[in-house]
Amino acid sequence: MTNQDYVPPAVWTWDRESGGRFASINRPIAGATHDKPLPVGRHPLQLYSLGTPNGVKVTIMLEELLAAGHGDAEYDAWQINIGEGDQFGSGFVEVNPNSKIPALVDRSGPEPVRVFESGAILVYLAEKFGRFLPTDGAARAECLSWLFWQMGSAPFVGGGFGHFYAYAPEKLEYPINRYAMETKRQLDVLDRRLAESAYVAGADYTVADMAIWPWYGQLAQGELYGAAEFLQVASYAHVQRWAAEIGARAGVRRGRMVNRVTGEPSEQLRERHDASDFDR
């Protein structure tokens, strides 16, 4: 049956693996598939993640906090291999019932606090340490609006464009065109904003930049999906300016290395348990 001949059944059933490169880990049910407790290091903050754009958001935040002098932000970063299904281990599911990275456990208080969803982790850390999230009503609203813009928009880039352009088992014109159009519209939204503002939420660097850069900054720099020419990312001049500036920050350079498993070996720090790990 060709794609043009497909007629959805009255009731969908899961009768075969689907999802191209990620087919082996895709399933329509939640919960743990195996028993596997999570390791715990010596720092109060325990991060369980992988160096994907969503994971990089949080490691950038933690490295920026440390660079700003918040020694209590020291953390252990454990690698969760989503290709092998680590996110379905019992320990990880206890921290994040949705089985997605990143997930954080804060053990600094009398009882551990679990935080999941990357945007929630950024807000939690910003409020815990009093940095990178404005407290003024209007400025805070602007920052949170852009943070949640990213949370709501990026699935169209990753799960939509990235999946059909780079990972799907066959190239299909309709979904690639549909999601390329939306990805370019989002880049235009960001470009217009950065034409009038140094950073996404205003004059100051905030969690909004930390959330948006791993997706749109890396996309603009040609580091996602091999799609720079296809999407003509060089034409978004203001995004290019901002992406280069953010990418040059020391905290960002370190943060994007943590839990990374692709690219140059010298850029991969698969687990991070101390600042001195970067020296290796």
XYZ file of C-alpha atoms in Angstrom:
280
model
C 0.000 0.000 0.000
C 1.415 3.415 -0.920
C 1.125 6.437 1.316
C -1.536 7.861 -1.031
C -3.657 4.727 -0.568
C -3.642 4.831 3.232
C -7.036 5.091 4.916
C -6.996 5.336 8.742
C -8.850 2.464 10.410
C -11.784 3.109 12.706
C -9.618 2.160 15.698
C -5.838 2.555 15.731
C -3.857 -0.469 16.928
C -0.183 -0.868 17.724
C 0.800 -3.817 15.564
C 4.308 -2.878 14.415
C 7.245 -0.681 15.316
C 6.991 2.854 13.970
C 9.255 5.853 14.064
C 12.252 5.159 11.866
C 15.466 5.582 13.818
C 13.587 5.605 17.133
C 11.142 2.798 16.370
C 12.556 0.423 18.977
C 11.750 2.770 21.868
C 8.398 4.115 20.681
C 5.295 2.686 22.357
C 1.780 3.903 23.128
C 1.897 3.211 26.875
C 3.739 4.732 29.824
C 5.471 3.216 32.827
C 8.669 1.327 33.519
C 9.821 -1.568 31.358
C 12.570 -2.786 33.695
C 13.993 -2.308 37.169
C 16.935 0.054 37.252
C 17.608 2.411 40.167
C 19.218 5.749 39.405
C 22.756 6.450 40.612
C 23.285 9.237 43.137
C 26.458 11.312 43.334
C 27.848 13.534 46.047
C 26.210 16.835 45.083
C 22.723 17.948 46.153
C 21.654 18.426 42.522
C 21.391 15.210 40.526
C 20.683 15.543 36.809
C 19.647 12.621 34.616
C 19.870 13.644 31.010
C 21.403 13.468 27.551
C 23.035 16.151 25.408
C 20.009 16.797 23.201
C 18.677 20.363 22.853
C 16.294 19.823 25.765
C 19.041 18.388 27.947
C 21.493 21.141 27.014
C 19.109 23.793 28.330
C 19.605 22.577 31.890
C 23.348 21.967 31.787
C 23.807 25.473 30.365
C 21.760 26.842 33.255
C 23.791 24.956 35.840
C 27.124 25.982 34.308
C 25.972 29.614 34.090
C 24.980 29.530 37.758
C 28.406 28.196 38.682
C 30.098 30.822 36.517
C 28.071 33.479 38.346
C 29.494 32.304 41.664
C 26.731 30.013 42.922
C 28.838 27.192 44.308
C 25.733 25.438 45.627
C 24.776 24.747 42.010
C 27.432 22.023 41.741
C 25.842 18.948 40.279
C 26.250 15.401 39.077
C 25.067 14.774 35.510
C 24.307 11.142 34.696
C 23.804 10.015 31.128
C 20.424 8.559 30.190
C 20.785 6.647 26.927
C 17.369 7.132 25.351
C 18.333 4.986 22.354
C 18.685 2.012 24.681
C 15.560 2.790 26.715
C 17.191 4.024 29.943
C 14.288 6.464 30.315
C 11.982 3.515 30.933
C 13.956 2.236 33.918
C 12.027 2.180 37.188
C 14.237 4.802 38.839
C 13.897 7.271 36.004
C 10.136 6.795 35.748
C 9.880 7.604 39.463
C 11.526 10.960 38.745
C 9.711 11.615 35.467
C 6.521 9.623 34.811
C 6.647 10.904 31.215
C 9.989 9.134 30.563
C 11.634 12.105 28.871
C 14.971 13.747 29.582
C 16.008 15.869 31.389
C 14.985 15.125 34.976
C 16.410 16.667 38.135
C 16.407 15.632 41.785
C 17.279 18.285 44.372
C 18.537 16.597 47.534
C 19.530 19.796 49.345
C 16.488 19.774 51.650
C 15.025 17.317 54.164
C 13.194 15.481 51.376
C 14.276 15.034 47.741
C 12.426 17.213 45.247
C 11.886 15.884 41.740
C 11.546 18.296 38.816
C 10.835 17.237 35.234
C 10.223 19.079 31.956
C 13.131 21.290 30.921
C 11.214 24.563 31.275
C 10.110 23.655 34.796
C 13.696 22.810 35.739
C 14.938 26.172 34.443
C 12.312 28.061 36.449
C 12.985 25.952 39.553
C 16.721 26.633 39.424
C 16.242 30.316 38.608
C 13.995 30.752 41.642
C 16.186 28.617 43.882
C 19.292 30.710 43.167
C 17.668 34.033 42.327
C 19.307 34.391 38.911
C 18.371 34.650 35.227
C 14.629 35.170 35.793
C 13.398 38.734 36.391
C 11.309 39.403 39.487
C 9.631 42.557 38.154
C 6.113 41.794 36.960
C 6.385 42.987 33.351
C 9.922 41.720 32.812
C 9.095 38.378 34.404
C 6.000 38.009 32.227
C 8.036 38.743 29.084
C 10.696 36.211 30.052
C 8.192 33.479 30.894
C 6.254 34.173 27.705
C 9.335 33.529 25.576
C 10.319 30.515 27.671
C 6.935 28.929 27.112
C 6.961 30.001 23.466
C 9.963 27.729 23.103
C 8.364 24.906 25.047
C 5.281 25.013 22.856
C 7.025 25.664 19.537
C 10.111 23.448 19.521
C 8.184 20.165 19.172
C 7.278 21.340 15.661
C 10.995 21.740 14.970
C 12.246 18.526 16.553
C 9.330 16.126 16.471
C 8.018 17.631 13.247
C 10.664 18.992 10.904
C 13.642 17.127 12.364
C 11.830 13.820 12.399
C 10.516 13.892 8.845
C 13.591 15.577 7.328
C 16.306 13.573 9.085
C 14.942 10.497 10.866
C 11.808 9.142 9.180
C 12.267 5.884 7.242
C 11.170 7.593 4.011
C 11.136 11.150 2.692
C 7.594 12.461 2.321
C 7.003 15.809 0.663
C 3.897 16.891 2.558
C 5.167 16.617 6.172
C 8.606 17.993 5.256
C 7.025 21.011 3.576
C 4.516 21.462 6.387
C 7.105 21.479 9.138
C 9.739 23.390 7.154
C 7.178 26.163 6.730
C 6.451 26.236 10.454
C 10.140 26.080 11.403
C 10.921 29.022 9.136
C 7.962 30.953 10.535
C 9.336 30.423 14.041
C 12.801 31.553 12.957
C 11.181 34.675 11.557
C 9.366 35.308 14.851
C 12.691 35.068 16.663
C 14.546 37.164 14.079
C 12.015 39.980 14.342
C 12.235 39.923 18.118
C 16.043 40.010 18.115
C 15.995 42.930 15.687
C 14.640 45.062 18.533
C 16.229 43.407 21.569
C 19.727 42.271 22.539
C 18.378 39.103 24.132
C 15.104 37.309 23.671
C 13.361 38.662 26.770
C 14.952 42.114 26.693
C 18.252 43.724 27.578
C 19.377 40.929 29.904
C 20.409 37.311 29.379
C 17.787 35.021 30.931
C 16.412 31.491 31.062
C 14.555 32.322 27.850
C 17.862 32.505 25.972
C 19.070 29.321 27.644
C 15.943 27.480 26.533
C 15.811 28.839 22.996
C 19.494 28.710 22.009
C 19.948 24.897 22.048
C 17.133 24.616 19.514
C 17.116 27.729 17.358
C 20.680 28.891 17.985
C 22.170 25.542 17.058
C 19.769 25.267 14.118
C 20.933 28.686 12.905
C 24.547 27.589 13.247
C 23.914 24.518 11.091
C 24.262 21.995 13.911
C 20.830 20.350 13.769
C 19.537 17.909 11.154
C 22.016 18.949 8.428
C 19.349 21.402 7.279
C 21.153 24.759 7.214
C 21.036 25.152 3.438
C 17.544 23.698 3.124
C 16.126 26.184 5.634
C 18.403 29.061 4.519
C 19.268 29.772 8.142
C 21.970 32.288 7.186
C 19.240 34.698 6.059
C 18.097 35.274 9.653
C 20.726 37.881 10.454
C 19.545 38.814 13.936
C 19.255 35.183 14.988
C 22.781 34.646 13.650
C 24.124 37.549 15.745
C 22.423 36.290 18.881
C 23.342 32.623 18.292
C 27.031 33.468 17.925
C 27.042 35.661 21.029
C 25.296 33.066 23.198
C 27.427 30.237 21.813
C 30.611 32.062 22.829
C 29.687 32.213 26.517
C 31.875 30.007 28.713
C 28.878 28.547 30.535
C 27.240 27.637 27.258
C 30.399 26.047 25.863
C 30.687 23.873 28.962
C 26.994 23.140 29.250
C 26.680 21.854 25.700
C 29.483 19.339 26.349
C 27.757 17.628 29.280
C 26.087 14.275 28.503
C 26.953 14.766 24.840
C 27.461 11.617 22.763
C 27.862 13.062 19.261
C 30.374 15.264 17.476
C 34.065 15.641 18.206
C 35.236 13.440 21.110
C 36.938 16.468 22.679
C 33.500 18.102 22.934
C 31.912 15.178 24.780
C 31.731 14.968 28.564
C 29.461 11.976 28.918
C 29.101 12.337 32.675
C 29.926 15.317 34.834
C 30.605 15.046 38.558
C 33.022 17.915 39.198
C 34.170 21.093 37.462
C 37.573 19.503 36.990
C 36.006 16.924 34.665
C 36.238 19.497 31.876
C 40.026 19.566 32.205
C 40.182 15.977 31.047
